JSON list of N, CA and C in Angstrom, two decimals:
[
{"chain": "A", "resi": 224, "resn": "MET", "atom": "N", "xyz": [137.02, 28.13, 196.33]},
{"chain": "A", "resi": 224, "resn": "MET", "atom": "CA", "xyz": [137.54, 29.10, 197.19]},
{"chain": "A", "resi": 224, "resn": "MET", "atom": "C", "xyz": [138.68, 29.89, 196.47]},
{"chain": "A", "resi": 225, "resn": "LEU", "atom": "N", "xyz": [139.54, 29.19, 195.77]},
{"chain": "A", "resi": 225, "resn": "LEU", "atom": "CA", "xyz": [140.71, 29.87, 195.07]},
{"chain": "A", "resi": 225, "resn": "LEU", "atom": "C", "xyz": [140.12, 30.64, 193.92]},
{"chain": "A", "resi": 226, "resn": "HIS", "atom": "N", "xyz": [139.09, 30.12, 193.30]},
{"chain": "A", "resi": 226, "resn": "HIS", "atom": "CA", "xyz": [138.44, 30.89, 192.22]},
{"chain": "A", "resi": 226, "resn": "HIS", "atom": "C", "xyz": [138.02, 32.23, 192.67]},
{"chain": "A", "resi": 227, "resn": "LYS", "atom": "N", "xyz": [137.30, 32.35, 193.86]},
{"chain": "A", "resi": 227, "resn": "LYS", "atom": "CA", "xyz": [136.83, 33.59, 194.35]},
{"chain": "A", "resi": 227, "resn": "LYS", "atom": "C", "xyz": [137.95, 34.54, 194.66]},
{"chain": "A", "resi": 228, "resn": "LEU", "atom": "N", "xyz": [139.10, 34.06, 195.19]},
{"chain": "A", "resi": 228, "resn": "LEU", "atom": "CA", "xyz": [140.23, 34.87, 195.47]},
{"chain": "A", "resi": 228, "resn": "LEU", "atom": "C", "xyz": [140.86, 35.49, 194.14]},
{"chain": "A", "resi": 229, "resn": "VAL", "atom": "N", "xyz": [140.81, 34.70, 193.21]},
{"chain": "A", "resi": 229, "resn": "VAL", "atom": "CA", "xyz": [141.42, 35.15, 191.88]},
{"chain": "A", "resi": 229, "resn": "VAL", "atom": "C", "xyz": [140.53, 36.11, 191.13]},
{"chain": "A", "resi": 230, "resn": "SER", "atom": "N", "xyz": [139.19, 35.78, 191.18]},
{"chain": "A", "resi": 230, "resn": "SER", "atom": "CA", "xyz": [138.26, 36.61, 190.51]},
{"chain": "A", "resi": 230, "resn": "SER", "atom": "C", "xyz": [137.77, 37.87, 191.12]},
{"chain": "A", "resi": 231, "resn": "ALA", "atom": "N", "xyz": [137.90, 37.94, 192.47]},
{"chain": "A", "resi": 231, "resn": "ALA", "atom": "CA", "xyz": [137.50, 39.17, 193.17]},
{"chain": "A", "resi": 231, "resn": "ALA", "atom": "C", "xyz": [138.15, 40.44, 192.72]},
{"chain": "A", "resi": 232, "resn": "PRO", "atom": "N", "xyz": [139.47, 40.51, 192.56]},
{"chain": "A", "resi": 232, "resn": "PRO", "atom": "CA", "xyz": [140.10, 41.73, 192.05]},
{"chain": "A", "resi": 232, "resn": "PRO", "atom": "C", "xyz": [139.58, 42.12, 190.60]},
{"chain": "A", "resi": 233, "resn": "ILE", "atom": "N", "xyz": [139.35, 41.14, 189.75]},
{"chain": "A", "resi": 233, "resn": "ILE", "atom": "CA", "xyz": [138.87, 41.30, 188.43]},
{"chain": "A", "resi": 233, "resn": "ILE", "atom": "C", "xyz": [137.42, 41.90, 188.52]},
{"chain": "A", "resi": 234, "resn": "ASN", "atom": "N", "xyz": [136.66, 41.42, 189.37]},
{"chain": "A", "resi": 234, "resn": "ASN", "atom": "CA", "xyz": [135.24, 41.83, 189.48]},
{"chain": "A", "resi": 234, "resn": "ASN", "atom": "C", "xyz": [135.25, 43.26, 189.99]},
{"chain": "A", "resi": 235, "resn": "LEU", "atom": "N", "xyz": [136.15, 43.58, 190.91]},
{"chain": "A", "resi": 235, "resn": "LEU", "atom": "CA", "xyz": [136.17, 44.96, 191.51]},
{"chain": "A", "resi": 235, "resn": "LEU", "atom": "C", "xyz": [136.61, 45.99, 190.42]},
{"chain": "A", "resi": 236, "resn": "VAL", "atom": "N", "xyz": [137.63, 45.59, 189.60]},
{"chain": "A", "resi": 236, "resn": "VAL", "atom": "CA", "xyz": [138.02, 46.44, 188.49]},
{"chain": "A", "resi": 236, "resn": "VAL", "atom": "C", "xyz": [136.88, 46.69, 187.48]},
{"chain": "A", "resi": 237, "resn": "ILE", "atom": "N", "xyz": [136.16, 45.60, 187.12]},
{"chain": "A", "resi": 237, "resn": "ILE", "atom": "CA", "xyz": [134.98, 45.75, 186.31]},
{"chain": "A", "resi": 237, "resn": "ILE", "atom": "C", "xyz": [133.91, 46.67, 186.85]},
{"chain": "A", "resi": 238, "resn": "LYS", "atom": "N", "xyz": [133.60, 46.47, 188.12]},
{"chain": "A", "resi": 238, "resn": "LYS", "atom": "CA", "xyz": [132.62, 47.37, 188.80]},
{"chain": "A", "resi": 238, "resn": "LYS", "atom": "C", "xyz": [133.12, 48.88, 188.78]},
{"chain": "A", "resi": 239, "resn": "ILE", "atom": "N", "xyz": [134.39, 49.04, 189.06]},
{"chain": "A", "resi": 239, "resn": "ILE", "atom": "CA", "xyz": [134.95, 50.44, 189.10]},
{"chain": "A", "resi": 239, "resn": "ILE", "atom": "C", "xyz": [134.87, 51.03, 187.67]},
{"chain": "A", "resi": 240, "resn": "GLY", "atom": "N", "xyz": [135.16, 50.20, 186.69]},
{"chain": "A", "resi": 240, "resn": "GLY", "atom": "CA", "xyz": [135.07, 50.70, 185.24]},
{"chain": "A", "resi": 240, "resn": "GLY", "atom": "C", "xyz": [133.67, 51.09, 184.90]},
{"chain": "A", "resi": 241, "resn": "GLU", "atom": "N", "xyz": [132.70, 50.27, 185.34]},
{"chain": "A", "resi": 241, "resn": "GLU", "atom": "CA", "xyz": [131.34, 50.56, 185.07]},
{"chain": "A", "resi": 241, "resn": "GLU", "atom": "C", "xyz": [130.92, 51.85, 185.67]},
{"chain": "A", "resi": 242, "resn": "LYS", "atom": "N", "xyz": [131.22, 52.09, 186.94]},
{"chain": "A", "resi": 242, "resn": "LYS", "atom": "CA", "xyz": [130.97, 53.34, 187.66]},
{"chain": "A", "resi": 242, "resn": "LYS", "atom": "C", "xyz": [131.64, 54.52, 187.00]},
{"chain": "A", "resi": 243, "resn": "VAL", "atom": "N", "xyz": [132.85, 54.37, 186.48]},
{"chain": "A", "resi": 243, "resn": "VAL", "atom": "CA", "xyz": [133.53, 55.51, 185.84]},
{"chain": "A", "resi": 243, "resn": "VAL", "atom": "C", "xyz": [132.74, 55.85, 184.52]},
{"chain": "A", "resi": 244, "resn": "LYS", "atom": "N", "xyz": [132.32, 54.77, 183.77]},
{"chain": "A", "resi": 244, "resn": "LYS", "atom": "CA", "xyz": [131.67, 55.05, 182.54]},
{"chain": "A", "resi": 244, "resn": "LYS", "atom": "C", "xyz": [130.33, 55.71, 182.86]},
{"chain": "A", "resi": 245, "resn": "GLU", "atom": "N", "xyz": [129.60, 55.26, 183.92]},
{"chain": "A", "resi": 245, "resn": "GLU", "atom": "CA", "xyz": [128.35, 55.84, 184.26]},
{"chain": "A", "resi": 245, "resn": "GLU", "atom": "C", "xyz": [128.52, 57.34, 184.50]},
{"chain": "A", "resi": 246, "resn": "GLU", "atom": "N", "xyz": [129.54, 57.61, 185.30]},
{"chain": "A", "resi": 246, "resn": "GLU", "atom": "CA", "xyz": [129.79, 59.09, 185.72]},
{"chain": "A", "resi": 246, "resn": "GLU", "atom": "C", "xyz": [130.12, 59.93, 184.47]},
{"chain": "A", "resi": 247, "resn": "ALA", "atom": "N", "xyz": [130.98, 59.36, 183.60]},
{"chain": "A", "resi": 247, "resn": "ALA", "atom": "CA", "xyz": [131.42, 60.08, 182.41]},
{"chain": "A", "resi": 247, "resn": "ALA", "atom": "C", "xyz": [130.16, 60.28, 181.48]},
{"chain": "A", "resi": 248, "resn": "ASP", "atom": "N", "xyz": [129.32, 59.31, 181.33]},
{"chain": "A", "resi": 248, "resn": "ASP", "atom": "CA", "xyz": [128.07, 59.47, 180.51]},
{"chain": "A", "resi": 248, "resn": "ASP", "atom": "C", "xyz": [127.20, 60.59, 181.12]},
{"chain": "A", "resi": 249, "resn": "LYS", "atom": "N", "xyz": [127.10, 60.55, 182.46]},
{"chain": "A", "resi": 249, "resn": "LYS", "atom": "CA", "xyz": [126.25, 61.57, 183.09]},
{"chain": "A", "resi": 249, "resn": "LYS", "atom": "C", "xyz": [126.86, 62.97, 182.87]},
{"chain": "A", "resi": 250, "resn": "GLU", "atom": "N", "xyz": [128.12, 63.15, 182.90]},
{"chain": "A", "resi": 250, "resn": "GLU", "atom": "CA", "xyz": [128.69, 64.46, 182.59]},
{"chain": "A", "resi": 250, "resn": "GLU", "atom": "C", "xyz": [128.53, 64.78, 181.07]},
{"chain": "A", "resi": 251, "resn": "LEU", "atom": "N", "xyz": [128.71, 63.84, 180.26]},
{"chain": "A", "resi": 251, "resn": "LEU", "atom": "CA", "xyz": [128.63, 64.13, 178.80]},
{"chain": "A", "resi": 251, "resn": "LEU", "atom": "C", "xyz": [127.23, 64.36, 178.32]},
{"chain": "A", "resi": 252, "resn": "TYR", "atom": "N", "xyz": [126.29, 63.64, 178.92]},
{"chain": "A", "resi": 252, "resn": "TYR", "atom": "CA", "xyz": [124.89, 63.69, 178.37]},
{"chain": "A", "resi": 252, "resn": "TYR", "atom": "C", "xyz": [123.82, 64.27, 179.34]},
{"chain": "A", "resi": 253, "resn": "ASP", "atom": "N", "xyz": [124.33, 64.95, 180.33]},
{"chain": "A", "resi": 253, "resn": "ASP", "atom": "CA", "xyz": [123.37, 65.68, 181.25]},
{"chain": "A", "resi": 253, "resn": "ASP", "atom": "C", "xyz": [122.86, 66.91, 180.69]},
{"chain": "A", "resi": 254, "resn": "LEU", "atom": "N", "xyz": [121.52, 66.98, 180.38]},
{"chain": "A", "resi": 254, "resn": "LEU", "atom": "CA", "xyz": [120.94, 68.11, 179.69]},
{"chain": "A", "resi": 254, "resn": "LEU", "atom": "C", "xyz": [121.17, 69.43, 180.43]},
{"chain": "A", "resi": 255, "resn": "PRO", "atom": "N", "xyz": [120.93, 69.51, 181.71]},
{"chain": "A", "resi": 255, "resn": "PRO", "atom": "CA", "xyz": [121.17, 70.80, 182.36]},
{"chain": "A", "resi": 255, "resn": "PRO", "atom": "C", "xyz": [122.66, 71.23, 182.30]},
{"chain": "A", "resi": 256, "resn": "THR", "atom": "N", "xyz": [123.61, 70.28, 182.35]},
{"chain": "A", "resi": 256, "resn": "THR", "atom": "CA", "xyz": [125.00, 70.63, 182.33]},
{"chain": "A", "resi": 256, "resn": "THR", "atom": "C", "xyz": [125.34, 71.18, 180.87]},
{"chain": "A", "resi": 257, "resn": "ILE", "atom": "N", "xyz": [124.78, 70.54, 179.90]},
{"chain": "A", "resi": 257, "resn": "ILE", "atom": "CA", "xyz": [125.05, 70.93, 178.57]},
{"chain": "A", "resi": 257, "resn": "ILE", "atom": "C", "xyz": [124.45, 72.40, 178.32]},
{"chain": "A", "resi": 258, "resn": "GLN", "atom": "N", "xyz": [123.27, 72.59, 178.82]},
{"chain": "A", "resi": 258, "resn": "GLN", "atom": "CA", "xyz": [122.64, 73.96, 178.65]},
{"chain": "A", "resi": 258, "resn": "GLN", "atom": "C", "xyz": [123.47, 74.98, 179.40]},
{"chain": "A", "resi": 259, "resn": "GLN", "atom": "N", "xyz": [123.91, 74.64, 180.57]},
{"chain": "A", "resi": 259, "resn": "GLN", "atom": "CA", "xyz": [124.76, 75.59, 181.31]},
{"chain": "A", "resi": 259, "resn": "GLN", "atom": "C", "xyz": [126.05, 75.95, 180.53]},
{"chain": "A", "resi": 260, "resn": "LYS", "atom": "N", "xyz": [126.63, 74.97, 179.94]},
{"chain": "A", "resi": 260, "resn": "LYS", "atom": "CA", "xyz": [127.94, 75.17, 179.19]},
{"chain": "A", "resi": 260, "resn": "LYS", "atom": "C", "xyz": [127.60, 76.02, 177.92]},
{"chain": "A", "resi": 261, "resn": "LEU", "atom": "N", "xyz": [126.45, 75.81, 177.26]},
{"chain": "A", "resi": 261, "resn": "LEU", "atom": "CA", "xyz": [126.08, 76.64, 176.16]},
{"chain": "A", "resi": 261, "resn": "LEU", "atom": "C", "xyz": [125.92, 78.16, 176.57]},
{"chain": "A", "resi": 262, "resn": "ILE", "atom": "N", "xyz": [125.34, 78.36, 177.67]},
{"chain": "A", "resi": 262, "resn": "ILE", "atom": "CA", "xyz": [125.14, 79.74, 178.18]},
{"chain": "A", "resi": 262, "resn": "ILE", "atom": "C", "xyz": [126.49, 80.31, 178.52]},
{"chain": "A", "resi": 263, "resn": "GLN", "atom": "N", "xyz": [127.38, 79.61, 179.20]},
{"chain": "A", "resi": 263, "resn": "GLN", "atom": "CA", "xyz": [128.69, 80.06, 179.55]},
{"chain": "A", "resi": 263, "resn": "GLN", "atom": "C", "xyz": [129.46, 80.36, 178.26]},
{"chain": "A", "resi": 264, "resn": "LEU", "atom": "N", "xyz": [129.45, 79.52, 177.28]},
{"chain": "A", "resi": 264, "resn": "LEU", "atom": "CA", "xyz": [130.07, 79.72, 175.96]},
{"chain": "A", "resi": 264, "resn": "LEU", "atom": "C", "xyz": [129.55, 81.05, 175.32]},
{"chain": "A", "resi": 265, "resn": "GLN", "atom": "N", "xyz": [128.29, 81.21, 175.32]},
{"chain": "A", "resi": 265, "resn": "GLN", "atom": "CA", "xyz": [127.66, 82.40, 174.73]},
{"chain": "A", "resi": 265, "resn": "GLN", "atom": "C", "xyz": [128.24, 83.67, 175.38]},
{"chain": "A", "resi": 266, "resn": "MET", "atom": "N", "xyz": [128.23, 83.59, 176.77]},
{"chain": "A", "resi": 266, "resn": "MET", "atom": "CA", "xyz": [128.78, 84.76, 177.49]},
{"chain": "A", "resi": 266, "resn": "MET", "atom": "C", "xyz": [130.19, 85.04, 177.15]},
{"chain": "A", "resi": 267, "resn": "MET", "atom": "N", "xyz": [131.00, 84.00, 177.10]},
{"chain": "A", "resi": 267, "resn": "MET", "atom": "CA", "xyz": [132.46, 84.18, 176.76]},
{"chain": "A", "resi": 267, "resn": "MET", "atom": "C", "xyz": [132.60, 84.80, 175.46]},
{"chain": "A", "resi": 268, "resn": "TYR", "atom": "N", "xyz": [131.85, 84.43, 174.46]},
{"chain": "A", "resi": 268, "resn": "TYR", "atom": "CA", "xyz": [131.92, 84.94, 173.13]},
{"chain": "A", "resi": 268, "resn": "TYR", "atom": "C", "xyz": [131.45, 86.44, 173.05]},
{"chain": "A", "resi": 269, "resn": "GLU", "atom": "N", "xyz": [130.34, 86.70, 173.78]},
{"chain": "A", "resi": 269, "resn": "GLU", "atom": "CA", "xyz": [129.87, 88.09, 173.83]},
{"chain": "A", "resi": 269, "resn": "GLU", "atom": "C", "xyz": [130.83, 89.04, 174.55]},
{"chain": "A", "resi": 270, "resn": "LEU", "atom": "N", "xyz": [131.63, 88.52, 175.40]},
{"chain": "A", "resi": 270, "resn": "LEU", "atom": "CA", "xyz": [132.58, 89.37, 176.14]},
{"chain": "A", "resi": 270, "resn": "LEU", "atom": "C", "xyz": [133.93, 89.32, 175.49]},
{"chain": "A", "resi": 271, "resn": "ASP", "atom": "N", "xyz": [133.94, 88.74, 174.26]},
{"chain": "A", "resi": 271, "resn": "ASP", "atom": "CA", "xyz": [135.25, 88.68, 173.41]},
{"chain": "A", "resi": 271, "resn": "ASP", "atom": "C", "xyz": [136.34, 87.94, 174.23]},
{"chain": "A", "resi": 272, "resn": "GLU", "atom": "N", "xyz": [135.98, 86.89, 175.00]},
{"chain": "A", "resi": 272, "resn": "GLU", "atom": "CA", "xyz": [136.88, 86.12, 175.75]},
{"chain": "A", "resi": 272, "resn": "GLU", "atom": "C", "xyz": [137.41, 85.02, 174.83]},
{"chain": "A", "resi": 273, "resn": "ILE", "atom": "N", "xyz": [136.69, 84.63, 173.80]},
{"chain": "A", "resi": 273, "resn": "ILE", "atom": "CA", "xyz": [137.08, 83.55, 172.83]},
{"chain": "A", "resi": 273, "resn": "ILE", "atom": "C", "xyz": [136.77, 84.05, 171.42]},
{"chain": "A", "resi": 274, "resn": "PRO", "atom": "N", "xyz": [137.62, 83.59, 170.43]},
{"chain": "A", "resi": 274, "resn": "PRO", "atom": "CA", "xyz": [137.35, 84.04, 169.12]},
{"chain": "A", "resi": 274, "resn": "PRO", "atom": "C", "xyz": [136.15, 83.28, 168.53]},
{"chain": "A", "resi": 275, "resn": "GLU", "atom": "N", "xyz": [135.64, 83.85, 167.40]},
{"chain": "A", "resi": 275, "resn": "GLU", "atom": "CA", "xyz": [134.43, 83.27, 166.81]},
{"chain": "A", "resi": 275, "resn": "GLU", "atom": "C", "xyz": [134.67, 81.79, 166.32]},
{"chain": "A", "resi": 276, "resn": "GLU", "atom": "N", "xyz": [135.85, 81.45, 165.78]},
{"chain": "A", "resi": 276, "resn": "GLU", "atom": "CA", "xyz": [136.10, 80.10, 165.37]},
{"chain": "A", "resi": 276, "resn": "GLU", "atom": "C", "xyz": [136.01, 79.12, 166.54]},
{"chain": "A", "resi": 277, "resn": "ALA", "atom": "N", "xyz": [136.54, 79.39, 167.59]},
{"chain": "A", "resi": 277, "resn": "ALA", "atom": "CA", "xyz": [136.50, 78.59, 168.79]},
{"chain": "A", "resi": 277, "resn": "ALA", "atom": "C", "xyz": [135.12, 78.49, 169.29]},
{"chain": "A", "resi": 278, "resn": "TYR", "atom": "N", "xyz": [134.39, 79.65, 169.32]},
{"chain": "A", "resi": 278, "resn": "TYR", "atom": "CA", "xyz": [133.05, 79.56, 169.78]},
{"chain": "A", "resi": 278, "resn": "TYR", "atom": "C", "xyz": [132.16, 78.67, 168.89]},
{"chain": "A", "resi": 279, "resn": "LYS", "atom": "N", "xyz": [132.26, 78.78, 167.62]},
{"chain": "A", "resi": 279, "resn": "LYS", "atom": "CA", "xyz": [131.49, 77.94, 166.65]},
{"chain": "A", "resi": 279, "resn": "LYS", "atom": "C", "xyz": [131.84, 76.45, 166.86]},
{"chain": "A", "resi": 280, "resn": "ALA", "atom": "N", "xyz": [133.05, 76.08, 167.01]},
{"chain": "A", "resi": 280, "resn": "ALA", "atom": "CA", "xyz": [133.43, 74.73, 167.10]},
{"chain": "A", "resi": 280, "resn": "ALA", "atom": "C", "xyz": [132.93, 74.15, 168.37]},
{"chain": "A", "resi": 281, "resn": "LYS", "atom": "N", "xyz": [133.02, 74.82, 169.46]},
{"chain": "A", "resi": 281, "resn": "LYS", "atom": "CA", "xyz": [132.54, 74.35, 170.87]},
{"chain": "A", "resi": 281, "resn": "LYS", "atom": "C", "xyz": [131.03, 74.30, 170.81]},
{"chain": "A", "resi": 282, "resn": "GLU", "atom": "N", "xyz": [130.41, 75.27, 170.18]},
{"chain": "A", "resi": 282, "resn": "GLU", "atom": "CA", "xyz": [128.90, 75.30, 170.16]},
{"chain": "A", "resi": 282, "resn": "GLU", "atom": "C", "xyz": [128.44, 74.05, 169.40]},
{"chain": "A", "resi": 283, "resn": "GLU", "atom": "N", "xyz": [129.04, 73.73, 168.26]},
{"chain": "A", "resi": 283, "resn": "GLU", "atom": "CA", "xyz": [128.61, 72.57, 167.47]},
{"chain": "A", "resi": 283, "resn": "GLU", "atom": "C", "xyz": [128.82, 71.33, 168.26]},
{"chain": "A", "resi": 284, "resn": "GLU", "atom": "N", "xyz": [129.95, 71.19, 169.01]},
{"chain": "A", "resi": 284, "resn": "GLU", "atom": "CA", "xyz": [130.14, 70.04, 169.86]},
{"chain": "A", "resi": 284, "resn": "GLU", "atom": "C", "xyz": [129.05, 69.88, 170.94]},
{"chain": "A", "resi": 285, "resn": "LEU", "atom": "N", "xyz": [128.71, 71.04, 171.60]},
{"chain": "A", "resi": 285, "resn": "LEU", "atom": "CA", "xyz": [127.81, 71.00, 172.63]},
{"chain": "A", "resi": 285, "resn": "LEU", "atom": "C", "xyz": [126.43, 70.66, 172.10]},
{"chain": "A", "resi": 286, "resn": "LEU", "atom": "N", "xyz": [126.00, 71.19, 170.94]},
{"chain": "A", "resi": 286, "resn": "LEU", "atom": "CA", "xyz": [124.72, 70.95, 170.32]},
{"chain": "A", "resi": 286, "resn": "LEU", "atom": "C", "xyz": [124.54, 69.47, 169.97]},
{"chain": "A", "resi": 287, "resn": "ILE", "atom": "N", "xyz": [125.65, 68.86, 169.45]},
{"chain": "A", "resi": 287, "resn": "ILE", "atom": "CA", "xyz": [125.60, 67.38, 169.12]},
{"chain": "A", "resi": 287, "resn": "ILE", "atom": "C", "xyz": [125.46, 66.65, 170.38]},
{"chain": "A", "resi": 288, "resn": "ARG", "atom": "N", "xyz": [126.21, 66.99, 171.49]},
{"chain": "A", "resi": 288, "resn": "ARG", "atom": "CA", "xyz": [125.95, 66.31, 172.71]},
{"chain": "A", "resi": 288, "resn": "ARG", "atom": "C", "xyz": [124.46, 66.50, 173.25]},
{"chain": "A", "resi": 289, "resn": "TYR", "atom": "N", "xyz": [123.93, 67.69, 173.08]},
{"chain": "A", "resi": 289, "resn": "TYR", "atom": "CA", "xyz": [122.62, 67.97, 173.49]},
{"chain": "A", "resi": 289, "resn": "TYR", "atom": "C", "xyz": [121.59, 67.11, 172.75]},
{"chain": "A", "resi": 290, "resn": "GLU", "atom": "N", "xyz": [121.73, 67.02, 171.39]},
{"chain": "A", "resi": 290, "resn": "GLU", "atom": "CA", "xyz": [120.86, 66.18, 170.61]},
{"chain": "A", "resi": 290, "resn": "GLU", "atom": "C", "xyz": [120.95, 64.70, 171.06]},
{"chain": "A", "resi": 291, "resn": "THR", "atom": "N", "xyz": [122.19, 64.28, 171.32]},
{"chain": "A", "resi": 291, "resn": "THR", "atom": "CA", "xyz": [122.36, 62.80, 171.78]},
{"chain": "A", "resi": 291, "resn": "THR", "atom": "C", "xyz": [121.67, 62.64, 173.10]},
{"chain": "A", "resi": 292, "resn": "ALA", "atom": "N", "xyz": [121.85, 63.56, 174.01]},
{"chain": "A", "resi": 292, "resn": "ALA", "atom": "CA", "xyz": [121.26, 63.50, 175.38]},
{"chain": "A", "resi": 292, "resn": "ALA", "atom": "C", "xyz": [119.83, 63.45, 175.33]},
{"chain": "A", "resi": 293, "resn": "LYS", "atom": "N", "xyz": [119.23, 64.30, 174.38]},
{"chain": "A", "resi": 293, "resn": "LYS", "atom": "CA", "xyz": [117.78, 64.35, 174.26]},
{"chain": "A", "resi": 293, "resn": "LYS", "atom": "C", "xyz": [117.25, 63.07, 173.73]},
{"chain": "A", "resi": 294, "resn": "ARG", "atom": "N", "xyz": [117.95, 62.47, 172.70]},
{"chain": "A", "resi": 294, "resn": "ARG", "atom": "CA", "xyz": [117.56, 61.24, 172.12]},
{"chain": "A", "resi": 294, "resn": "ARG", "atom": "C", "xyz": [117.61, 60.14, 173.20]},
{"chain": "A", "resi": 295, "resn": "LEU", "atom": "N", "xyz": [118.72, 60.11, 174.00]},
{"chain": "A", "resi": 295, "resn": "LEU", "atom": "CA", "xyz": [118.79, 59.07, 175.12]},
{"chain": "A", "resi": 295, "resn": "LEU", "atom": "C", "xyz": [117.69, 59.25, 176.09]},
{"chain": "A", "resi": 296, "resn": "GLU", "atom": "N", "xyz": [117.28, 60.51, 176.40]},
{"chain": "A", "resi": 296, "resn": "GLU", "atom": "CA", "xyz": [116.24, 60.70, 177.37]},
{"chain": "A", "resi": 296, "resn": "GLU", "atom": "C", "xyz": [114.89, 60.23, 176.82]},
{"chain": "A", "resi": 297, "resn": "ILE", "atom": "N", "xyz": [114.59, 60.44, 175.52]},
{"chain": "A", "resi": 297, "resn": "ILE", "atom": "CA", "xyz": [113.39, 59.98, 174.97]},
{"chain": "A", "resi": 297, "resn": "ILE", "atom": "C", "xyz": [113.38, 58.39, 174.93]},
{"chain": "A", "resi": 298, "resn": "GLU", "atom": "N", "xyz": [114.49, 57.79, 174.61]},
{"chain": "A", "resi": 298, "resn": "GLU", "atom": "CA", "xyz": [114.59, 56.33, 174.58]},
{"chain": "A", "resi": 298, "resn": "GLU", "atom": "C", "xyz": [114.37, 55.82, 175.98]},
{"chain": "A", "resi": 299, "resn": "GLN", "atom": "N", "xyz": [114.86, 56.42, 177.05]},
{"chain": "A", "resi": 299, "resn": "GLN", "atom": "CA", "xyz": [114.61, 55.99, 178.43]},
{"chain": "A", "resi": 299, "resn": "GLN", "atom": "C", "xyz": [113.08, 56.07, 178.76]},
{"chain": "A", "resi": 300, "resn": "TRP", "atom": "N", "xyz": [112.48, 57.21, 178.38]},
{"chain": "A", "resi": 300, "resn": "TRP", "atom": "CA", "xyz": [111.08, 57.34, 178.67]},
{"chain": "A", "resi": 300, "resn": "TRP", "atom": "C", "xyz": [110.27, 56.30, 177.99]},
{"chain": "A", "resi": 301, "resn": "GLU", "atom": "N", "xyz": [110.65, 55.99, 176.74]},
{"chain": "A", "resi": 301, "resn": "GLU", "atom": "CA", "xyz": [109.91, 54.93, 175.92]},
{"chain": "A", "resi": 301, "resn": "GLU", "atom": "C", "xyz": [110.06, 53.65, 176.55]},
{"chain": "A", "resi": 302, "resn": "GLN", "atom": "N", "xyz": [111.27, 53.28, 177.09]},
{"chain": "A", "resi": 302, "resn": "GLN", "atom": "CA", "xyz": [111.53, 52.01, 177.75]},
{"chain": "A", "resi": 302, "resn": "GLN", "atom": "C", "xyz": [110.76, 51.88, 179.06]},
{"chain": "A", "resi": 303, "resn": "MET", "atom": "N", "xyz": [110.62, 53.05, 179.79]},
{"chain": "A", "resi": 303, "resn": "MET", "atom": "CA", "xyz": [109.89, 53.05, 181.10]},
{"chain": "A", "resi": 303, "resn": "MET", "atom": "C", "xyz": [108.42, 52.90, 180.73]},
{"chain": "A", "resi": 304, "resn": "THR", "atom": "N", "xyz": [107.99, 53.46, 179.67]},
{"chain": "A", "resi": 304, "resn": "THR", "atom": "CA", "xyz": [106.51, 53.40, 179.39]},
{"chain": "A", "resi": 304, "resn": "THR", "atom": "C", "xyz": [106.17, 52.04, 178.94]},
{"chain": "A", "resi": 305, "resn": "LYS", "atom": "N", "xyz": [107.05, 51.34, 178.20]},
{"chain": "A", "resi": 305, "resn": "LYS", "atom": "CA", "xyz": [106.82, 49.98, 177.79]},
{"chain": "A", "resi": 305, "resn": "LYS", "atom": "C", "xyz": [106.79, 49.01, 178.98]},
{"chain": "A", "resi": 306, "resn": "LYS", "atom": "N", "xyz": [107.63, 49.32, 179.99]},
{"chain": "A", "resi": 306, "resn": "LYS", "atom": "CA", "xyz": [107.68, 48.44, 181.13]},
{"chain": "A", "resi": 306, "resn": "LYS", "atom": "C", "xyz": [106.39, 48.53, 181.91]},
{"chain": "A", "resi": 307, "resn": "LYS", "atom": "N", "xyz": [105.83, 49.78, 182.03]},
{"chain": "A", "resi": 307, "resn": "LYS", "atom": "CA", "xyz": [104.62, 50.06, 182.78]},
{"chain": "A", "resi": 307, "resn": "LYS", "atom": "C", "xyz": [103.42, 49.40, 182.12]},
{"chain": "A", "resi": 308, "resn": "GLU", "atom": "N", "xyz": [103.42, 49.43, 180.74]},
{"chain": "A", "resi": 308, "resn": "GLU", "atom": "CA", "xyz": [102.34, 48.91, 179.92]},
{"chain": "A", "resi": 308, "resn": "GLU", "atom": "C", "xyz": [102.42, 47.36, 179.99]},
{"chain": "A", "resi": 309, "resn": "GLY", "atom": "N", "xyz": [103.65, 46.79, 179.97]},
{"chain": "A", "resi": 309, "resn": "GLY", "atom": "CA", "xyz": [103.74, 45.33, 179.87]},
{"chain": "A", "resi": 309, "resn": "GLY", "atom": "C", "xyz": [103.59, 44.59, 181.09]}
]
C-alpha cells in the first residue's frame, strides 16, 4: 500500500513526460505542418519580410525535419506491414 502511495506521483510524472514528448514529436515531425511552414517561409521571403540568410537557414532546418519525418513515416509503414504479414 505504501509503495503505491509513493510511486503514484512518479508514475504520473512519467506519463506526463511521455505525453509531452509525443506531442513535441508530432509538432516536429508532422509532414503537413512542415510543408505548411515551408510555404509560409517562401511567402515571407518573396514578400521581403525576411532576409535571404534567415530564409536559407530556416529552409534547411525545415527540409532536414521533413526528411526525418518522411523516414519515420516509412519505418512506421514497414513495421505495420511486418505485423500484418507475421
